[in-house]
Short mmCIF file of C-alpha atoms in Angstrom, two decimals:
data_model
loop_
_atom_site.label_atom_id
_atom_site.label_comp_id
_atom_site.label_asym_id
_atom_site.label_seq_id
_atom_site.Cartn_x
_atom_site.Cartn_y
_atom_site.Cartn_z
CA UNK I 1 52.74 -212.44 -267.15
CA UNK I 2 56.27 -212.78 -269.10
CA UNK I 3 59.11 -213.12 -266.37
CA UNK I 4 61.52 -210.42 -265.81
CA UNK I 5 64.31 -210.22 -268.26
CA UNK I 6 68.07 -210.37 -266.44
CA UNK I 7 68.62 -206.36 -267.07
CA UNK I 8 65.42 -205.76 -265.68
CA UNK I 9 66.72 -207.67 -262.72
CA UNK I 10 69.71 -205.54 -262.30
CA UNK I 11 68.41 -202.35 -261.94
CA UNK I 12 65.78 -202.78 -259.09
CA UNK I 13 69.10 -203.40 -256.57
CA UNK I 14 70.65 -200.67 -258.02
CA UNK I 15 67.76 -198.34 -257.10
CA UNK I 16 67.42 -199.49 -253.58
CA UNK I 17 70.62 -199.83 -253.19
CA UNK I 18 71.11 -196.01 -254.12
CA UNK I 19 68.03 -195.13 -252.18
CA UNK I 20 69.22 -196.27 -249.36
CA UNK I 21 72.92 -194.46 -249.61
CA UNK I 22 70.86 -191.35 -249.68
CA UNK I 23 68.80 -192.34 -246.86
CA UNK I 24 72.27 -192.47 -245.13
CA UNK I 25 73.76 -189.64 -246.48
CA UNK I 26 70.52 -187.27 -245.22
CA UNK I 27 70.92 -188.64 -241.25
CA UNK I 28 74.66 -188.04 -241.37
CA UNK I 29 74.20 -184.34 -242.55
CA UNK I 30 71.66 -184.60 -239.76
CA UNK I 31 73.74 -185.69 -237.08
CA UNK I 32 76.58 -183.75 -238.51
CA UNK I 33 74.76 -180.75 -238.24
CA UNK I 34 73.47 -181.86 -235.07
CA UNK I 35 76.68 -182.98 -233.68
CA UNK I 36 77.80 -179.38 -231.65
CA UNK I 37 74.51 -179.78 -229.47
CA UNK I 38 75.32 -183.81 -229.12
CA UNK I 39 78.33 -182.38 -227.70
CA UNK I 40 77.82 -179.91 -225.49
CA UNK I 41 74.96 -182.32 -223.94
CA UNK I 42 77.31 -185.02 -223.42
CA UNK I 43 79.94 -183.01 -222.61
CA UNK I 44 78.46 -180.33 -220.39
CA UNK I 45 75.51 -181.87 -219.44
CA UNK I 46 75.26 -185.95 -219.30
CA UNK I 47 78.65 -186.54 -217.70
CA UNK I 48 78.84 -184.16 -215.33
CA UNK I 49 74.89 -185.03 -214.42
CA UNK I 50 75.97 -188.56 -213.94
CA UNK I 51 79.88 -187.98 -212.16
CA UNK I 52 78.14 -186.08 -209.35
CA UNK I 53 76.29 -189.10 -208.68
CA UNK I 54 79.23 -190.98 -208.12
CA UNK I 55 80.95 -188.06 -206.37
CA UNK I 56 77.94 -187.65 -204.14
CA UNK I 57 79.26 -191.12 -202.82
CA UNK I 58 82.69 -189.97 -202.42
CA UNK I 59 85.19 -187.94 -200.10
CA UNK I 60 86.45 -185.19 -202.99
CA UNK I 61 88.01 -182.22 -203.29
CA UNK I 62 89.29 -182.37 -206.95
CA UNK I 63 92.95 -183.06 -206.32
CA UNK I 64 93.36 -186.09 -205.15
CA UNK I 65 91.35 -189.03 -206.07
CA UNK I 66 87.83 -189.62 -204.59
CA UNK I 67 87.53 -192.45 -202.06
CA UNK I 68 84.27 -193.91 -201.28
CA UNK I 69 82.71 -193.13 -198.60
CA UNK I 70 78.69 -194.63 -199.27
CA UNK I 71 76.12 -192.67 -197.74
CA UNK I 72 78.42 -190.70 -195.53
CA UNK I 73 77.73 -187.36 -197.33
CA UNK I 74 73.97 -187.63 -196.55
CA UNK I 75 74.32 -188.68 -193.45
CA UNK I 76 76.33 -185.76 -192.52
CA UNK I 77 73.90 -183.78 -194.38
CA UNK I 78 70.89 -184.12 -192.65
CA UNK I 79 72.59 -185.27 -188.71
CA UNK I 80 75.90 -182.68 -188.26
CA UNK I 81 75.44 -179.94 -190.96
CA UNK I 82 73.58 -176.34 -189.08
CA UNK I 83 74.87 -174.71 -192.10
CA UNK I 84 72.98 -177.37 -194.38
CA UNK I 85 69.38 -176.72 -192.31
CA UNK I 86 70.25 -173.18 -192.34
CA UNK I 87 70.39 -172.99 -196.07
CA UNK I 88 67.46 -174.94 -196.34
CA UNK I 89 65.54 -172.75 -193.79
CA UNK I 90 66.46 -169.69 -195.55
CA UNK I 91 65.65 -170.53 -199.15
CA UNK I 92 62.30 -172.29 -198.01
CA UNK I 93 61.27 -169.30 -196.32
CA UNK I 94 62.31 -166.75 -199.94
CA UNK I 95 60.35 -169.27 -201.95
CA UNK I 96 57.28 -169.42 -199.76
CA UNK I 97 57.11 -165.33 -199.97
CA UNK I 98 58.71 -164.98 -203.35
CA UNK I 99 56.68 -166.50 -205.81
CA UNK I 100 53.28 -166.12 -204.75
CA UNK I 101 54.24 -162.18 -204.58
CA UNK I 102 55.67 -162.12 -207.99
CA UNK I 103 52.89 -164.27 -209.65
CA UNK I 104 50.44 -161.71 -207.87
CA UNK I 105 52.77 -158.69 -209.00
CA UNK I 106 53.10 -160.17 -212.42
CA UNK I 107 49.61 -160.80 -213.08
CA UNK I 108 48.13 -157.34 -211.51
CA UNK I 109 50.89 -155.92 -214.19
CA UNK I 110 49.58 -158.29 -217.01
CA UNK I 111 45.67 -157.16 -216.13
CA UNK I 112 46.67 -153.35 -216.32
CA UNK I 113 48.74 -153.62 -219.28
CA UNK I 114 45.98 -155.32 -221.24
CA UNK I 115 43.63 -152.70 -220.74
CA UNK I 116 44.55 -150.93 -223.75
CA UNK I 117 46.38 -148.09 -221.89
CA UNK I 118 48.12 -145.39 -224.43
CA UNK I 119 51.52 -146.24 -224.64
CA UNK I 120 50.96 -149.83 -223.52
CA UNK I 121 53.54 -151.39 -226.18
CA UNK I 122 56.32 -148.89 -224.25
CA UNK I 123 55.15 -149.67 -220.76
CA UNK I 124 55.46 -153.68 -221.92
CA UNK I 125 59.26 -153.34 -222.82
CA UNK I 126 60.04 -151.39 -219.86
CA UNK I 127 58.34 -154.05 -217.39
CA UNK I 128 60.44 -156.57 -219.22
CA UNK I 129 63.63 -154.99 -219.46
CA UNK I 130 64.88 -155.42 -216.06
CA UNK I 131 64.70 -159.32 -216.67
CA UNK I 132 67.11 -158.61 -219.34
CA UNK I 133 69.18 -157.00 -217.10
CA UNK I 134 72.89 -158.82 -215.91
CA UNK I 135 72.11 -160.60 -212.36
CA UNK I 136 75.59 -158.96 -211.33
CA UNK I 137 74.58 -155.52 -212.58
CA UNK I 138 70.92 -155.84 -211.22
CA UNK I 139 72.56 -156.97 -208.11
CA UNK I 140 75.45 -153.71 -207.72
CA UNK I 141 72.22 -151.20 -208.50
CA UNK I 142 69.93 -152.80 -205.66
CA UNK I 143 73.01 -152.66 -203.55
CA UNK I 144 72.80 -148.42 -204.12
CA UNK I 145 69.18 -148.68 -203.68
CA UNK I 146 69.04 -150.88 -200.32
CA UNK I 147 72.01 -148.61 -198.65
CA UNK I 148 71.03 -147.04 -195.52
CA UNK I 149 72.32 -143.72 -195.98
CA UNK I 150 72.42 -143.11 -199.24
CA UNK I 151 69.98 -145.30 -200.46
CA UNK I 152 67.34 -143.97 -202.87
CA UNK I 153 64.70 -146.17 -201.25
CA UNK I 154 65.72 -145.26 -197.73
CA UNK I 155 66.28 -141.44 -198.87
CA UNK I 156 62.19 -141.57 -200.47
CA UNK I 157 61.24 -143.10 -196.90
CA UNK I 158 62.65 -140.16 -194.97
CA UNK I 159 60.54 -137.92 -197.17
CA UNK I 160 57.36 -139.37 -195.64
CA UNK I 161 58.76 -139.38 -192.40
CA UNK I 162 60.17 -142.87 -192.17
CA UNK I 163 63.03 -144.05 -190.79
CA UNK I 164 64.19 -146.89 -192.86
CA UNK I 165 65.85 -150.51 -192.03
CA UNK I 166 69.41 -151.02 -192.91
CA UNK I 167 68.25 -153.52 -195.27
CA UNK I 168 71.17 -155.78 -196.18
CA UNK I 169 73.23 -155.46 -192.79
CA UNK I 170 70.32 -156.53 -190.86
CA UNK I 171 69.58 -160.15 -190.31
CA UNK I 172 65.58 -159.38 -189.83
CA UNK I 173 65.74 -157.48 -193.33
CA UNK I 174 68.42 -159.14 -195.28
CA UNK I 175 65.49 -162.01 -196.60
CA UNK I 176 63.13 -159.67 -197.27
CA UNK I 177 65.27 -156.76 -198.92
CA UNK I 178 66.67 -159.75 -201.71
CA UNK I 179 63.24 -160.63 -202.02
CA UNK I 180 61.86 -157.08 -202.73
CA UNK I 181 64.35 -157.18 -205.10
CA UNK I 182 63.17 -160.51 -206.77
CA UNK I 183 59.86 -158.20 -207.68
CA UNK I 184 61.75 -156.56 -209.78
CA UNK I 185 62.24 -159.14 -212.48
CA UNK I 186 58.87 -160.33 -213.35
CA UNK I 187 58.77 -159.40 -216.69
CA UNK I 188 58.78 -163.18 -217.87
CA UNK I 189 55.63 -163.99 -215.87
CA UNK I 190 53.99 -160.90 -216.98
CA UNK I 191 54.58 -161.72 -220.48
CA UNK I 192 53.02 -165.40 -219.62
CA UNK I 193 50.45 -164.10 -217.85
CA UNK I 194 49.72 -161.47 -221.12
CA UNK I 195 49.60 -164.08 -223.41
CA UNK I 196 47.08 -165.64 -221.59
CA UNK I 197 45.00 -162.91 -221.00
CA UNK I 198 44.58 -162.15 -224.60
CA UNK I 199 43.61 -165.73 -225.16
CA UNK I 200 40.35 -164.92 -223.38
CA UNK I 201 37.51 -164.54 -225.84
CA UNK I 202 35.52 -161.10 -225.30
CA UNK I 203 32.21 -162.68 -225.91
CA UNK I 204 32.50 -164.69 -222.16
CA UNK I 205 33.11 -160.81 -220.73
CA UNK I 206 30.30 -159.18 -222.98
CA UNK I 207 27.91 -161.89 -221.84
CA UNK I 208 28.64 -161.44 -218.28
CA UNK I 209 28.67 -157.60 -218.44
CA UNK I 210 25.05 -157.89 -219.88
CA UNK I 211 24.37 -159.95 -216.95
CA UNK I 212 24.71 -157.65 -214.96
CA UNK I 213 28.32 -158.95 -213.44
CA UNK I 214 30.34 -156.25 -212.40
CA UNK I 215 34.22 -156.18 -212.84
CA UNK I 216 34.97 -158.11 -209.81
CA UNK I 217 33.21 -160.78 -210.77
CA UNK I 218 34.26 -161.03 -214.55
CA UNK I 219 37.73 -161.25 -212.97
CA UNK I 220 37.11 -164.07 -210.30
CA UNK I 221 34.43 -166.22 -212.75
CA UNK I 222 35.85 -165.76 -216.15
CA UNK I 223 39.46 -164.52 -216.30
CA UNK I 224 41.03 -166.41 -213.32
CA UNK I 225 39.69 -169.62 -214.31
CA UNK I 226 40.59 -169.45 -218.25
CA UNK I 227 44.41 -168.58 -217.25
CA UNK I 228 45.22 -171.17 -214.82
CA UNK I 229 47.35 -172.81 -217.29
CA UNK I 230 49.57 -169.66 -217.48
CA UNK I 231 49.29 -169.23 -213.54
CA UNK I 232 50.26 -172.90 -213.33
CA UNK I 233 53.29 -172.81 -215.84
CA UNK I 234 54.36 -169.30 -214.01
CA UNK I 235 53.86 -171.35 -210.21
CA UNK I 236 56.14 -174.49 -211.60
CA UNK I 237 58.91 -172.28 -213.17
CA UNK I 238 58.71 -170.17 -210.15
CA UNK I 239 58.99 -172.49 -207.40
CA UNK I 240 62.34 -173.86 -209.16
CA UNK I 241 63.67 -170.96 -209.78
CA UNK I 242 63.36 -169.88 -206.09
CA UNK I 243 65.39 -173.00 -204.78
CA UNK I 244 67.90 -172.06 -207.13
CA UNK I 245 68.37 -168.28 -205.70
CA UNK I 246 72.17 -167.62 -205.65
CA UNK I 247 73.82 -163.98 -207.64
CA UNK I 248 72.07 -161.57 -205.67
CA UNK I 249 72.86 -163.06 -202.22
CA UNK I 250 76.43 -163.82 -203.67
CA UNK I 251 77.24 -160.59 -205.06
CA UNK I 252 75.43 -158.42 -202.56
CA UNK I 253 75.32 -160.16 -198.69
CA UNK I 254 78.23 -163.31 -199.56
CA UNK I 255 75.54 -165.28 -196.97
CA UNK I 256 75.34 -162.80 -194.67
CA UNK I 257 74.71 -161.16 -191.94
CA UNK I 258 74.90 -163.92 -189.39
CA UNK I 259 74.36 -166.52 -192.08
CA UNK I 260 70.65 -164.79 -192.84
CA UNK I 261 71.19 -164.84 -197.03
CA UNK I 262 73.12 -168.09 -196.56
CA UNK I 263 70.72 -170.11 -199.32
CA UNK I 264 70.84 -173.55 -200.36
CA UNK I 265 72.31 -173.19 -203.78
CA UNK I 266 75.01 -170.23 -202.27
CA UNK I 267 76.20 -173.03 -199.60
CA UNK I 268 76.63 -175.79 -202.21
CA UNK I 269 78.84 -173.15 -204.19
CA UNK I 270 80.63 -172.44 -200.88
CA UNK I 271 81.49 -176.34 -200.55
CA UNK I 272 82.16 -177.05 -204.03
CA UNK I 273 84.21 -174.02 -205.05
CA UNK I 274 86.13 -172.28 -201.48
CA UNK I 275 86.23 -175.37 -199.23
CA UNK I 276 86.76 -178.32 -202.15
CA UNK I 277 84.23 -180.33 -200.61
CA UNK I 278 83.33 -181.86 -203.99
CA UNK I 279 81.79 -185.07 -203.05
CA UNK I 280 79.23 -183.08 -200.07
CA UNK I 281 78.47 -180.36 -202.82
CA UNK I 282 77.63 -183.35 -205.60
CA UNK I 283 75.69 -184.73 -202.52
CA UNK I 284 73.81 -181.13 -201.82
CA UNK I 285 73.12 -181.10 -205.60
CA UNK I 286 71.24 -183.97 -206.05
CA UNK I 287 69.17 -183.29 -202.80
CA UNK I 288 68.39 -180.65 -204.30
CA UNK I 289 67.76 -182.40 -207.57
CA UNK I 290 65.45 -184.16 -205.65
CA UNK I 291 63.79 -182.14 -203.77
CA UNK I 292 62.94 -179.67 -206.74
CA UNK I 293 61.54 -182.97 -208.44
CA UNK I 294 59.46 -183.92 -205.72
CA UNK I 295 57.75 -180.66 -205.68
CA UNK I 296 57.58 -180.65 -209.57
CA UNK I 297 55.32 -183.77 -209.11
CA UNK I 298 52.82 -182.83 -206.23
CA UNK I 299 52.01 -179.74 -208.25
CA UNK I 300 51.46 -181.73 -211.72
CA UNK I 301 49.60 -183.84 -209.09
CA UNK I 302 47.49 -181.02 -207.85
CA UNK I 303 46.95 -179.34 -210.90
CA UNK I 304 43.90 -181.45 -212.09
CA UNK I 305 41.89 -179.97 -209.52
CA UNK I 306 42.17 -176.35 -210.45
CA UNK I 307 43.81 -176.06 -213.69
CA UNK I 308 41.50 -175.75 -216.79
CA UNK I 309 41.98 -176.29 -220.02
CA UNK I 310 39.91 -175.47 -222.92
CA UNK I 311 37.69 -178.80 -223.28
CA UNK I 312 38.79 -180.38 -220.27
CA UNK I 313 40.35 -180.43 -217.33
CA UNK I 314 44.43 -180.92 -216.48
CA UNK I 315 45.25 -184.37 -214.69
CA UNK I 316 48.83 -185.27 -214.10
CA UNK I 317 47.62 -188.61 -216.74
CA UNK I 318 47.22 -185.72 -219.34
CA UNK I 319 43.18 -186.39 -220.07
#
């Protein structure tokens, strides 16, 4: 084979050399376009994530400079703080009630509204548009619903001969009334839930029904079982969200009465932003962090022995 002549030499350089400018050229129009989002994460995200670990370890109020104080936040967490166990107590007990009634709310909505009822597309957007809704406007029109003399749910309960709670100024109902209210926004798990439901083949019901296996049945054997990845995705999302409960108790019961509303998240806003008890809010945060973490874990954990997925069954390892 006759060797390369000089020129010929010349220009294979020149092409790499230019094919690797563009090379460069194509990731910095990526990362330039790419660059408000690298940003905001660092900016609004990373740093802050990371500074309230350090403040957690600190005595802060975010005017004078923090001074270290170890574990002494925690420790005062879980030992002196009522107010801390209080929260806790509170938003364990609106989770525990909360999100298995929504997920059973949400998917009794989802089964009706897949039944091909007329004016099913209509009765969809109006199920979903209260999740739409402003927490802080959601939260002043629940305020008009729950009041105890004018009230319109208190008013209907009258009609039938009730005499209705005072709701909101009652420790006993406060919990209760904020999570009636939470029922109102399910139009994300319904949607979830709808999307599943679709994803169920007909032939599974068809063959059952020519089984002889009444509605019941088709329900508990065949639709249950093929939407437990939606039910699962609905529990996780749900059982976060619940721990981080805070406009409607804010705007409508400020913690109260008697502490009753007081929830975790509405306490570590109370320390953080009224009292300037940075370093114990940072603290509360990544407890919280934590906690919600933990929980994430168990039910990945758990999942693998009820969750199924079509041509296998969900593990936490993902097989």
């Amino acid at each position: 084979m006759a060797a390369a002549s000089p020129a010929q030499a010349k220009v294979a350089p020149s092409a790499s050399s230019v094919s690797r400018r563009r090379h460069l050229v194509r990731e910095a129009w990526g990362l330039g376009l790419a660059s408000p989002w690298i940003f905001g994460f660092l900016v609004f995200t990373l740093i802050p994530f990371l500074a309230s670990l350090f403040f957690g370890f600190t005595d802060y109020d975010a005017i004078h400079p923090p001074k270290w104080v170890g574990l002494g936040n925690y420790v005062r967490m879980f030992s002196d703080d009522k107010l801390f166990r209080l929260s806790f107590v509170n938003t364990l007990y609106y989770a525990l009630l909360s999100v298995p009634l929504s997920l059973f709310l949400a998917l009794l909505v989802a089964v009706l509204l897949n039944q091909g009822l007329p004016g099913q597309n209509l009765l969809r957007t109006a199920y979903y548009m209260p999740s739409v809704v402003s927490g802080v406007a959601a939260s002043m029109l629940w305020l008009w619903l729950f009041d105890p003399t004018i009230g319109l749910i208190n008013n209907f309960l009258s009609v039938l001969g009730i005499n209705g709670p005072i709701w909101l100024l009652d420790p006993n109902w406060s919990k209760p009334a904020l999570i009636l209210m939470s029922m109102w926004g399910i139009g994300p798990q319904m949607v979830i839930f709808l999307a599943g439901l679709q994803g169920v083949p007909q032939e599974f019901y068809e063959a059952a029904e020519v089984d002889g296996a009444g509605w019941l049945r088709r329900i508990w054997h065949i639709t249950l079982p093929l939407i437990t990845p939606s039910i699962f995705f609905n529990s996780v999302m749900g059982v976060i969200g619940s721990f981080q409960v805070f406009t409607a108790a804010y705007v409508m019961t400020a913690g109260g009465p008697a502490n009753s509303t007081l929830f975790y998240v509405l306490y570590l806003f109370w320390n953080a932003f009224s009292y300037f008890r940075m370093g114990y809010a940072s603290a509360q945060a990544w407890v919280l962090f934590l906690l919600v973490a933990v929980l994430t874990v168990i039910q990945f954990r758990v999942a693998g022995r009820w969750v199924y997925y079509e041509g296998g069954t969900a593990t936490a390892g993902g097989r």
